Amino acid sequence: MKTTNGKKRTRWVWVLVLILCLGIVGSGGGWLAWYYFKPQEDLSQFRSPTILTPSVQQHPDQSGTTPDLDSPGLADISDEPLPDNPVDFYGLWQINEDVIAWIVVPGTDIDLPVMMTKFEVNDNWYLHRNIRGSYDYKGCLYVQKLNEKDFSDPVTVIYGHNMLDTTMFSNLTLFQDPQFFADHDTFTVYIPGHILTYTIVSAHQYEKKHILNSFDFSQKDVLQEYVNIVLSPPAVMANVREGVSVTTDDRIVTLSTCIEHGRYRYLVQGVLTNDQRTN
């Protein structure tokens, strides 16, 4: 028969075990919270209208001049001196030469660099890597090597996570609100030598499939099929901007993130409507 003292000792053992378990769970939960909600590295010093940059910001792996992205009626051509690019690509390349662009979506927290890995074996390197190449669950915004880094393709896709802490591409879902969509009609992509302004044509849910592998955009009829999706998305909750023209001669940028626990993609579709040259 157990004594009263023996019962008390057993009770205290279980209390200590419970406290220890709660401590482990609490510390583990705290670590997970820090891991998933830790602040992004502040890179704002690399994007400013007053940045002093070299006269030509040429990517380290490029030879010759900055790519010519002129499209009829888009480029700002005049005898005036070119303005400085507000993104210090030279400074960013000191951190990582994989930086190819910077994107700003007004009305959101999206004001971030865009990456393209140099590695041939892993096109999704920046899915869980930060700008310094270290493992980071949030990853970076990135473009796959199926696209050109100068945004000259008929369709360029930029990928980013939909994070719980509203970082990366999570703010794209703001465009689900018709009023927000109506009030915010452009986003800007900065690349060396150019400021590219895109008019947002539509924002919509899309099936979970790889766009660049599913459409051969070198075929005009296939490209037209995708243009039709941009102009008239096959989704119940889609927002479309009236009066915006898109043809197979235009350049489209698709901003892509996951929704519904990864079962679908959410796309914000923009068409290039201004190409401003910069130093």
PDB file of C-alpha atoms in Angstrom:
ATOM      1  CA  MET A   1       0.000   0.000   0.000  1.00  0.00           C
ATOM      2  CA  LYS A   2       1.318   3.445  -0.953  1.00  0.00           C
ATOM      3  CA  THR A   3       1.857   5.913   1.828  1.00  0.00           C
ATOM      4  CA  THR A   4       0.639   9.506   1.793  1.00  0.00           C
ATOM      5  CA  ASN A   5       4.230  10.722   1.372  1.00  0.00           C
ATOM      6  CA  GLY A   6       4.680   8.395  -1.574  1.00  0.00           C
ATOM      7  CA  LYS A   7       1.564   9.792  -3.250  1.00  0.00           C
ATOM      8  CA  LYS A   8       2.807  13.345  -2.724  1.00  0.00           C
ATOM      9  CA  ARG A   9       6.192  12.502  -4.267  1.00  0.00           C
ATOM     10  CA  THR A  10       4.491  10.941  -7.283  1.00  0.00           C
ATOM     11  CA  ARG A  11       2.267  14.001  -7.660  1.00  0.00           C
ATOM     12  CA  TRP A  12       5.269  16.362  -7.585  1.00  0.00           C
ATOM     13  CA  VAL A  13       7.109  14.227 -10.142  1.00  0.00           C
ATOM     14  CA  TRP A  14       4.178  14.564 -12.535  1.00  0.00           C
ATOM     15  CA  VAL A  15       3.972  18.280 -11.845  1.00  0.00           C
ATOM     16  CA  LEU A  16       7.673  18.665 -12.675  1.00  0.00           C
ATOM     17  CA  VAL A  17       7.242  16.578 -15.833  1.00  0.00           C
ATOM     18  CA  LEU A  18       4.295  18.763 -16.874  1.00  0.00           C
ATOM     19  CA  ILE A  19       6.276  21.953 -16.237  1.00  0.00           C
ATOM     20  CA  LEU A  20       9.200  20.577 -18.235  1.00  0.00           C
ATOM     21  CA  CYS A  21       6.904  19.634 -21.136  1.00  0.00           C
ATOM     22  CA  LEU A  22       5.254  23.047 -21.115  1.00  0.00           C
ATOM     23  CA  GLY A  23       8.685  24.670 -21.117  1.00  0.00           C
ATOM     24  CA  ILE A  24       9.779  22.620 -24.108  1.00  0.00           C
ATOM     25  CA  VAL A  25       6.551  23.366 -25.987  1.00  0.00           C
ATOM     26  CA  GLY A  26       6.760  27.059 -25.094  1.00  0.00           C
ATOM     27  CA  SER A  27      10.369  27.438 -26.158  1.00  0.00           C
ATOM     28  CA  GLY A  28       9.704  25.455 -29.332  1.00  0.00           C
ATOM     29  CA  GLY A  29       6.680  27.592 -30.122  1.00  0.00           C
ATOM     30  CA  GLY A  30       8.677  30.735 -29.465  1.00  0.00           C
ATOM     31  CA  TRP A  31      11.435  29.550 -31.796  1.00  0.00           C
ATOM     32  CA  LEU A  32       8.902  28.711 -34.515  1.00  0.00           C
ATOM     33  CA  ALA A  33       7.239  32.106 -34.103  1.00  0.00           C
ATOM     34  CA  TRP A  34      10.610  33.816 -34.450  1.00  0.00           C
ATOM     35  CA  TYR A  35      11.527  31.621 -37.418  1.00  0.00           C
ATOM     36  CA  TYR A  36       8.366  32.337 -39.398  1.00  0.00           C
ATOM     37  CA  PHE A  37       7.788  35.940 -38.315  1.00  0.00           C
ATOM     38  CA  LYS A  38      11.337  37.280 -38.024  1.00  0.00           C
ATOM     39  CA  PRO A  39      11.705  40.620 -39.815  1.00  0.00           C
ATOM     40  CA  GLN A  40      13.174  40.760 -43.288  1.00  0.00           C
ATOM     41  CA  GLU A  41      16.566  42.320 -43.787  1.00  0.00           C
ATOM     42  CA  ASP A  42      16.140  46.054 -44.348  1.00  0.00           C
ATOM     43  CA  LEU A  43      17.306  46.792 -47.902  1.00  0.00           C
ATOM     44  CA  SER A  44      15.669  50.197 -48.202  1.00  0.00           C
ATOM     45  CA  GLN A  45      19.057  51.907 -48.519  1.00  0.00           C
ATOM     46  CA  PHE A  46      19.329  50.393 -51.992  1.00  0.00           C
ATOM     47  CA  ARG A  47      16.156  52.020 -53.336  1.00  0.00           C
ATOM     48  CA  SER A  48      16.006  55.790 -53.128  1.00  0.00           C
ATOM     49  CA  PRO A  49      15.386  58.599 -55.625  1.00  0.00           C
ATOM     50  CA  THR A  50      18.569  60.297 -54.408  1.00  0.00           C
ATOM     51  CA  ILE A  51      20.942  57.335 -54.652  1.00  0.00           C
ATOM     52  CA  LEU A  52      24.292  58.195 -56.246  1.00  0.00           C
ATOM     53  CA  THR A  53      25.016  55.365 -58.645  1.00  0.00           C
ATOM     54  CA  PRO A  54      27.568  54.657 -61.361  1.00  0.00           C
ATOM     55  CA  SER A  55      26.627  56.194 -64.730  1.00  0.00           C
ATOM     56  CA  VAL A  56      25.970  52.702 -66.137  1.00  0.00           C
ATOM     57  CA  GLN A  57      24.932  49.853 -63.854  1.00  0.00           C
ATOM     58  CA  GLN A  58      25.970  46.778 -65.772  1.00  0.00           C
ATOM     59  CA  HIS A  59      25.450  43.331 -64.291  1.00  0.00           C
ATOM     60  CA  PRO A  60      28.753  41.549 -63.547  1.00  0.00           C
ATOM     61  CA  ASP A  61      27.945  38.689 -65.928  1.00  0.00           C
ATOM     62  CA  GLN A  62      26.926  40.932 -68.824  1.00  0.00           C
ATOM     63  CA  SER A  63      29.198  42.075 -71.612  1.00  0.00           C
ATOM     64  CA  GLY A  64      28.491  45.103 -73.752  1.00  0.00           C
ATOM     65  CA  THR A  65      25.754  47.584 -72.956  1.00  0.00           C
ATOM     66  CA  THR A  66      22.544  47.374 -70.996  1.00  0.00           C
ATOM     67  CA  PRO A  67      19.898  45.340 -72.884  1.00  0.00           C
ATOM     68  CA  ASP A  68      17.767  47.356 -75.269  1.00  0.00           C
ATOM     69  CA  LEU A  69      14.162  46.966 -74.165  1.00  0.00           C
ATOM     70  CA  ASP A  70      12.633  49.546 -76.491  1.00  0.00           C
ATOM     71  CA  SER A  71       9.118  48.865 -77.701  1.00  0.00           C
ATOM     72  CA  PRO A  72       7.340  51.194 -80.141  1.00  0.00           C
ATOM     73  CA  GLY A  73       5.543  53.917 -78.237  1.00  0.00           C
ATOM     74  CA  LEU A  74       6.839  52.837 -74.822  1.00  0.00           C
ATOM     75  CA  ALA A  75      10.359  54.161 -74.288  1.00  0.00           C
ATOM     76  CA  ASP A  76      10.849  57.762 -73.208  1.00  0.00           C
ATOM     77  CA  ILE A  77      13.254  59.110 -75.842  1.00  0.00           C
ATOM     78  CA  SER A  78      14.461  62.708 -75.688  1.00  0.00           C
ATOM     79  CA  ASP A  79      17.617  64.817 -75.759  1.00  0.00           C
ATOM     80  CA  GLU A  80      17.387  65.383 -72.010  1.00  0.00           C
ATOM     81  CA  PRO A  81      19.965  63.685 -69.765  1.00  0.00           C
ATOM     82  CA  LEU A  82      18.767  60.318 -68.486  1.00  0.00           C
ATOM     83  CA  PRO A  83      17.668  60.215 -64.842  1.00  0.00           C
ATOM     84  CA  ASP A  84      19.480  58.047 -62.350  1.00  0.00           C
ATOM     85  CA  ASN A  85      17.937  54.674 -61.638  1.00  0.00           C
ATOM     86  CA  PRO A  86      16.484  54.840 -58.106  1.00  0.00           C
ATOM     87  CA  VAL A  87      17.769  51.341 -57.351  1.00  0.00           C
ATOM     88  CA  ASP A  88      21.425  50.897 -56.471  1.00  0.00           C
ATOM     89  CA  PHE A  89      22.022  47.655 -58.321  1.00  0.00           C
ATOM     90  CA  TYR A  90      25.774  48.025 -57.945  1.00  0.00           C
ATOM     91  CA  GLY A  91      25.373  48.007 -54.163  1.00  0.00           C
ATOM     92  CA  LEU A  92      22.998  45.040 -54.284  1.00  0.00           C
ATOM     93  CA  TRP A  93      25.444  43.085 -56.438  1.00  0.00           C
ATOM     94  CA  GLN A  94      28.027  43.430 -53.669  1.00  0.00           C
ATOM     95  CA  ILE A  95      25.642  41.291 -51.604  1.00  0.00           C
ATOM     96  CA  ASN A  96      24.545  38.926 -54.352  1.00  0.00           C
ATOM     97  CA  GLU A  97      25.020  39.058 -58.120  1.00  0.00           C
ATOM     98  CA  ASP A  98      21.744  37.124 -58.549  1.00  0.00           C
ATOM     99  CA  VAL A  99      19.703  40.319 -58.075  1.00  0.00           C
ATOM    100  CA  ILE A 100      18.106  41.105 -61.448  1.00  0.00           C
ATOM    101  CA  ALA A 101      15.342  43.581 -60.568  1.00  0.00           C
ATOM    102  CA  TRP A 102      13.410  45.415 -57.884  1.00  0.00           C
ATOM    103  CA  ILE A 103       9.605  45.495 -57.745  1.00  0.00           C
ATOM    104  CA  VAL A 104       7.287  47.995 -56.065  1.00  0.00           C
ATOM    105  CA  VAL A 105       3.528  47.434 -55.840  1.00  0.00           C
ATOM    106  CA  PRO A 106       1.882  50.630 -54.522  1.00  0.00           C
ATOM    107  CA  GLY A 107      -0.552  50.186 -51.644  1.00  0.00           C
ATOM    108  CA  THR A 108       1.223  47.034 -50.444  1.00  0.00           C
ATOM    109  CA  ASP A 109       4.380  46.095 -48.549  1.00  0.00           C
ATOM    110  CA  ILE A 110       5.895  44.699 -51.758  1.00  0.00           C
ATOM    111  CA  ASP A 111       9.068  46.754 -52.225  1.00  0.00           C
ATOM    112  CA  LEU A 112      11.706  44.091 -52.734  1.00  0.00           C
ATOM    113  CA  PRO A 113      14.527  42.778 -54.917  1.00  0.00           C
ATOM    114  CA  VAL A 114      13.904  40.020 -57.445  1.00  0.00           C
ATOM    115  CA  MET A 115      16.386  37.178 -57.859  1.00  0.00           C
ATOM    116  CA  MET A 116      17.438  34.675 -60.533  1.00  0.00           C
ATOM    117  CA  THR A 117      19.755  31.864 -59.511  1.00  0.00           C
ATOM    118  CA  LYS A 118      22.934  31.120 -61.397  1.00  0.00           C
ATOM    119  CA  PHE A 119      22.658  27.405 -60.545  1.00  0.00           C
ATOM    120  CA  GLU A 120      21.526  25.218 -63.432  1.00  0.00           C
ATOM    121  CA  VAL A 121      20.312  22.349 -61.248  1.00  0.00           C
ATOM    122  CA  ASN A 122      17.900  24.270 -59.016  1.00  0.00           C
ATOM    123  CA  ASP A 123      15.651  26.837 -60.661  1.00  0.00           C
ATOM    124  CA  ASN A 124      13.794  27.325 -57.358  1.00  0.00           C
ATOM    125  CA  TRP A 125      16.906  28.085 -55.298  1.00  0.00           C
ATOM    126  CA  TYR A 126      15.345  31.234 -53.836  1.00  0.00           C
ATOM    127  CA  LEU A 127      12.127  29.514 -52.791  1.00  0.00           C
ATOM    128  CA  HIS A 128      13.699  29.136 -49.331  1.00  0.00           C
ATOM    129  CA  ARG A 129      16.847  31.286 -49.582  1.00  0.00           C
ATOM    130  CA  ASN A 130      17.309  34.922 -48.619  1.00  0.00           C
ATOM    131  CA  ILE A 131      19.240  37.521 -50.601  1.00  0.00           C
ATOM    132  CA  ARG A 132      22.492  36.395 -48.986  1.00  0.00           C
ATOM    133  CA  GLY A 133      21.941  32.798 -50.075  1.00  0.00           C
ATOM    134  CA  SER A 134      21.276  31.519 -46.541  1.00  0.00           C
ATOM    135  CA  TYR A 135      18.363  29.174 -45.835  1.00  0.00           C
ATOM    136  CA  ASP A 136      15.254  31.159 -44.994  1.00  0.00           C
ATOM    137  CA  TYR A 137      11.738  29.752 -45.137  1.00  0.00           C
ATOM    138  CA  LYS A 138      10.380  33.042 -46.549  1.00  0.00           C
ATOM    139  CA  GLY A 139      12.745  32.875 -49.490  1.00  0.00           C
ATOM    140  CA  CYS A 140      12.921  35.751 -51.989  1.00  0.00           C
ATOM    141  CA  LEU A 141      10.916  36.976 -54.915  1.00  0.00           C
ATOM    142  CA  TYR A 142      12.427  35.278 -57.936  1.00  0.00           C
ATOM    143  CA  VAL A 143      12.222  34.615 -61.672  1.00  0.00           C
ATOM    144  CA  GLN A 144      13.110  31.243 -63.142  1.00  0.00           C
ATOM    145  CA  LYS A 145      15.696  30.832 -65.886  1.00  0.00           C
ATOM    146  CA  LEU A 146      12.920  29.960 -68.339  1.00  0.00           C
ATOM    147  CA  ASN A 147      12.614  33.743 -68.508  1.00  0.00           C
ATOM    148  CA  GLU A 148      15.171  36.326 -69.585  1.00  0.00           C
ATOM    149  CA  LYS A 149      16.489  38.494 -66.760  1.00  0.00           C
ATOM    150  CA  ASP A 150      15.806  41.708 -68.716  1.00  0.00           C
ATOM    151  CA  PHE A 151      12.005  41.140 -68.727  1.00  0.00           C
ATOM    152  CA  SER A 152      11.916  41.045 -72.528  1.00  0.00           C
ATOM    153  CA  ASP A 153       9.803  37.854 -72.767  1.00  0.00           C
ATOM    154  CA  PRO A 154       6.147  37.923 -73.812  1.00  0.00           C
ATOM    155  CA  VAL A 155       5.296  36.611 -70.323  1.00  0.00           C
ATOM    156  CA  THR A 156       7.579  36.862 -67.286  1.00  0.00           C
ATOM    157  CA  VAL A 157       6.506  35.186 -64.040  1.00  0.00           C
ATOM    158  CA  ILE A 158       7.693  36.444 -60.631  1.00  0.00           C
ATOM    159  CA  TYR A 159       7.158  34.011 -57.760  1.00  0.00           C
ATOM    160  CA  GLY A 160       6.874  34.756 -54.041  1.00  0.00           C
ATOM    161  CA  HIS A 161       5.526  33.120 -50.883  1.00  0.00           C
ATOM    162  CA  ASN A 162       2.185  34.016 -49.308  1.00  0.00           C
ATOM    163  CA  MET A 163       3.426  34.465 -45.727  1.00  0.00           C
ATOM    164  CA  LEU A 164       1.278  34.721 -42.592  1.00  0.00           C
ATOM    165  CA  ASP A 165       3.176  37.832 -41.489  1.00  0.00           C
ATOM    166  CA  THR A 166       2.173  39.660 -44.740  1.00  0.00           C
ATOM    167  CA  THR A 167       5.731  39.669 -46.131  1.00  0.00           C
ATOM    168  CA  MET A 168       6.902  38.619 -49.591  1.00  0.00           C
ATOM    169  CA  PHE A 169       3.898  38.260 -51.979  1.00  0.00           C
ATOM    170  CA  SER A 170       1.170  37.843 -49.344  1.00  0.00           C
ATOM    171  CA  ASN A 171      -0.149  41.359 -50.051  1.00  0.00           C
ATOM    172  CA  LEU A 172      -1.111  40.284 -53.579  1.00  0.00           C
ATOM    173  CA  THR A 173      -4.322  38.939 -52.059  1.00  0.00           C
ATOM    174  CA  LEU A 174      -5.343  42.543 -51.332  1.00  0.00           C
ATOM    175  CA  PHE A 175      -6.294  42.668 -55.002  1.00  0.00           C
ATOM    176  CA  GLN A 176      -9.155  40.289 -54.241  1.00  0.00           C
ATOM    177  CA  ASP A 177     -11.002  43.349 -52.954  1.00  0.00           C
ATOM    178  CA  PRO A 178     -12.677  45.098 -55.931  1.00  0.00           C
ATOM    179  CA  GLN A 179     -12.173  48.555 -54.420  1.00  0.00           C
ATOM    180  CA  PHE A 180      -8.478  47.963 -53.744  1.00  0.00           C
ATOM    181  CA  PHE A 181      -8.095  46.640 -57.277  1.00  0.00           C
ATOM    182  CA  ALA A 182      -9.844  49.733 -58.681  1.00  0.00           C
ATOM    183  CA  ASP A 183      -7.685  52.114 -56.630  1.00  0.00           C
ATOM    184  CA  HIS A 184      -4.306  50.504 -57.442  1.00  0.00           C
ATOM    185  CA  ASP A 185      -3.711  50.135 -61.160  1.00  0.00           C
ATOM    186  CA  THR A 186       0.073  49.831 -61.640  1.00  0.00           C
ATOM    187  CA  PHE A 187       3.253  48.257 -60.344  1.00  0.00           C
ATOM    188  CA  THR A 188       6.845  49.096 -61.220  1.00  0.00           C
ATOM    189  CA  VAL A 189       9.812  46.874 -62.008  1.00  0.00           C
ATOM    190  CA  TYR A 190      13.262  48.475 -61.895  1.00  0.00           C
ATOM    191  CA  ILE A 191      16.064  46.826 -63.867  1.00  0.00           C
ATOM    192  CA  PRO A 192      19.506  48.190 -64.795  1.00  0.00           C
ATOM    193  CA  GLY A 193      18.954  50.990 -67.285  1.00  0.00           C
ATOM    194  CA  HIS A 194      15.148  50.950 -67.201  1.00  0.00           C
ATOM    195  CA  ILE A 195      12.076  51.686 -65.112  1.00  0.00           C
ATOM    196  CA  LEU A 196       9.262  49.457 -66.348  1.00  0.00           C
ATOM    197  CA  THR A 197       5.686  50.418 -65.452  1.00  0.00           C
ATOM    198  CA  TYR A 198       2.949  47.806 -65.776  1.00  0.00           C
ATOM    199  CA  THR A 199      -0.775  48.477 -65.785  1.00  0.00           C
ATOM    200  CA  ILE A 200      -2.602  45.852 -63.738  1.00  0.00           C
ATOM    201  CA  VAL A 201      -5.102  44.203 -66.072  1.00  0.00           C
ATOM    202  CA  SER A 202      -6.534  41.487 -63.839  1.00  0.00           C
ATOM    203  CA  ALA A 203      -6.135  39.677 -60.519  1.00  0.00           C
ATOM    204  CA  HIS A 204      -7.532  36.205 -60.105  1.00  0.00           C
ATOM    205  CA  GLN A 205      -7.269  32.684 -58.787  1.00  0.00           C
ATOM    206  CA  TYR A 206      -5.669  30.156 -61.118  1.00  0.00           C
ATOM    207  CA  GLU A 207      -5.110  26.444 -61.141  1.00  0.00           C
ATOM    208  CA  LYS A 208      -1.908  25.100 -59.672  1.00  0.00           C
ATOM    209  CA  LYS A 209       0.151  24.496 -62.765  1.00  0.00           C
ATOM    210  CA  HIS A 210       3.479  25.772 -64.032  1.00  0.00           C
ATOM    211  CA  ILE A 211       2.650  28.565 -66.471  1.00  0.00           C
ATOM    212  CA  LEU A 212       5.942  28.642 -68.359  1.00  0.00           C
ATOM    213  CA  ASN A 213       5.966  24.863 -68.774  1.00  0.00           C
ATOM    214  CA  SER A 214       2.292  24.742 -69.742  1.00  0.00           C
ATOM    215  CA  PHE A 215       2.355  27.402 -72.473  1.00  0.00           C
ATOM    216  CA  ASP A 216       4.779  27.625 -75.382  1.00  0.00           C
ATOM    217  CA  PHE A 217       4.805  31.388 -75.728  1.00  0.00           C
ATOM    218  CA  SER A 218       6.879  31.206 -78.902  1.00  0.00           C
ATOM    219  CA  GLN A 219       3.638  30.098 -80.593  1.00  0.00           C
ATOM    220  CA  LYS A 220       1.355  33.067 -81.315  1.00  0.00           C
ATOM    221  CA  ASP A 221      -1.846  31.076 -80.890  1.00  0.00           C
ATOM    222  CA  VAL A 222      -0.683  29.785 -77.501  1.00  0.00           C
ATOM    223  CA  LEU A 223       0.343  33.280 -76.432  1.00  0.00           C
ATOM    224  CA  GLN A 224      -3.095  34.514 -77.515  1.00  0.00           C
ATOM    225  CA  GLU A 225      -4.646  31.834 -75.315  1.00  0.00           C
ATOM    226  CA  TYR A 226      -2.798  33.241 -72.321  1.00  0.00           C
ATOM    227  CA  VAL A 227      -3.673  36.827 -73.268  1.00  0.00           C
ATOM    228  CA  ASN A 228      -7.315  35.724 -73.245  1.00  0.00           C
ATOM    229  CA  ILE A 229      -6.840  34.405 -69.691  1.00  0.00           C
ATOM    230  CA  VAL A 230      -5.338  37.747 -68.636  1.00  0.00           C
ATOM    231  CA  LEU A 231      -8.241  39.690 -70.148  1.00  0.00           C
ATOM    232  CA  SER A 232     -10.998  37.302 -69.065  1.00  0.00           C
ATOM    233  CA  PRO A 233      -9.819  35.081 -66.189  1.00  0.00           C
ATOM    234  CA  PRO A 234     -11.649  31.749 -65.762  1.00  0.00           C
ATOM    235  CA  ALA A 235     -12.306  32.382 -62.067  1.00  0.00           C
ATOM    236  CA  VAL A 236     -15.387  33.236 -60.016  1.00  0.00           C
ATOM    237  CA  MET A 237     -13.694  35.873 -57.864  1.00  0.00           C
ATOM    238  CA  ALA A 238     -11.704  37.749 -60.509  1.00  0.00           C
ATOM    239  CA  ASN A 239     -11.158  41.477 -60.901  1.00  0.00           C
ATOM    240  CA  VAL A 240     -10.586  42.864 -64.405  1.00  0.00           C
ATOM    241  CA  ARG A 241      -9.753  46.445 -65.403  1.00  0.00           C
ATOM    242  CA  GLU A 242     -11.968  47.667 -68.191  1.00  0.00           C
ATOM    243  CA  GLY A 243     -10.519  49.511 -71.158  1.00  0.00           C
ATOM    244  CA  VAL A 244      -6.980  48.072 -71.007  1.00  0.00           C
ATOM    245  CA  SER A 245      -5.760  46.566 -74.275  1.00  0.00           C
ATOM    246  CA  VAL A 246      -3.446  43.535 -74.335  1.00  0.00           C
ATOM    247  CA  THR A 247      -2.186  41.874 -77.524  1.00  0.00           C
ATOM    248  CA  THR A 248       0.392  39.232 -78.388  1.00  0.00           C
ATOM    249  CA  ASP A 249       2.836  42.054 -79.141  1.00  0.00           C
ATOM    250  CA  ASP A 250       2.739  43.270 -75.528  1.00  0.00           C
ATOM    251  CA  ARG A 251       4.909  42.193 -72.612  1.00  0.00           C
ATOM    252  CA  ILE A 252       3.137  40.747 -69.579  1.00  0.00           C
ATOM    253  CA  VAL A 253       4.442  40.251 -66.054  1.00  0.00           C
ATOM    254  CA  THR A 254       2.561  37.744 -63.907  1.00  0.00           C
ATOM    255  CA  LEU A 255       2.964  38.026 -60.127  1.00  0.00           C
ATOM    256  CA  SER A 256       2.262  34.604 -58.620  1.00  0.00           C
ATOM    257  CA  THR A 257       1.707  33.355 -55.084  1.00  0.00           C
ATOM    258  CA  CYS A 258      -0.105  30.405 -53.502  1.00  0.00           C
ATOM    259  CA  ILE A 259      -3.544  30.469 -51.837  1.00  0.00           C
ATOM    260  CA  GLU A 260      -5.877  27.903 -50.281  1.00  0.00           C
ATOM    261  CA  HIS A 261      -2.941  26.098 -48.635  1.00  0.00           C
ATOM    262  CA  GLY A 262      -1.182  25.710 -51.970  1.00  0.00           C
ATOM    263  CA  ARG A 263      -4.139  24.232 -53.856  1.00  0.00           C
ATOM    264  CA  TYR A 264      -4.375  27.271 -56.145  1.00  0.00           C
ATOM    265  CA  ARG A 265      -2.283  30.189 -57.334  1.00  0.00           C
ATOM    266  CA  TYR A 266      -3.263  33.836 -57.087  1.00  0.00           C
ATOM    267  CA  LEU A 267      -2.090  35.903 -60.042  1.00  0.00           C
ATOM    268  CA  VAL A 268      -1.809  39.648 -60.537  1.00  0.00           C
ATOM    269  CA  GLN A 269      -1.379  40.304 -64.262  1.00  0.00           C
ATOM    270  CA  GLY A 270       0.280  43.457 -65.578  1.00  0.00           C
ATOM    271  CA  VAL A 271       1.001  44.687 -69.116  1.00  0.00           C
ATOM    272  CA  LEU A 272       3.976  46.944 -69.868  1.00  0.00           C
ATOM    273  CA  THR A 273       2.732  50.469 -70.596  1.00  0.00           C
ATOM    274  CA  ASN A 274       5.853  52.562 -70.019  1.00  0.00           C
ATOM    275  CA  ASP A 275       9.577  51.915 -70.431  1.00  0.00           C
ATOM    276  CA  GLN A 276      11.683  54.779 -69.098  1.00  0.00           C
ATOM    277  CA  ARG A 277      15.411  54.701 -69.745  1.00  0.00           C
ATOM    278  CA  THR A 278      17.737  55.542 -66.866  1.00  0.00           C
ATOM    279  CA  ASN A 279      21.454  55.755 -66.222  1.00  0.00           C
TER     280      ASN A 279
END
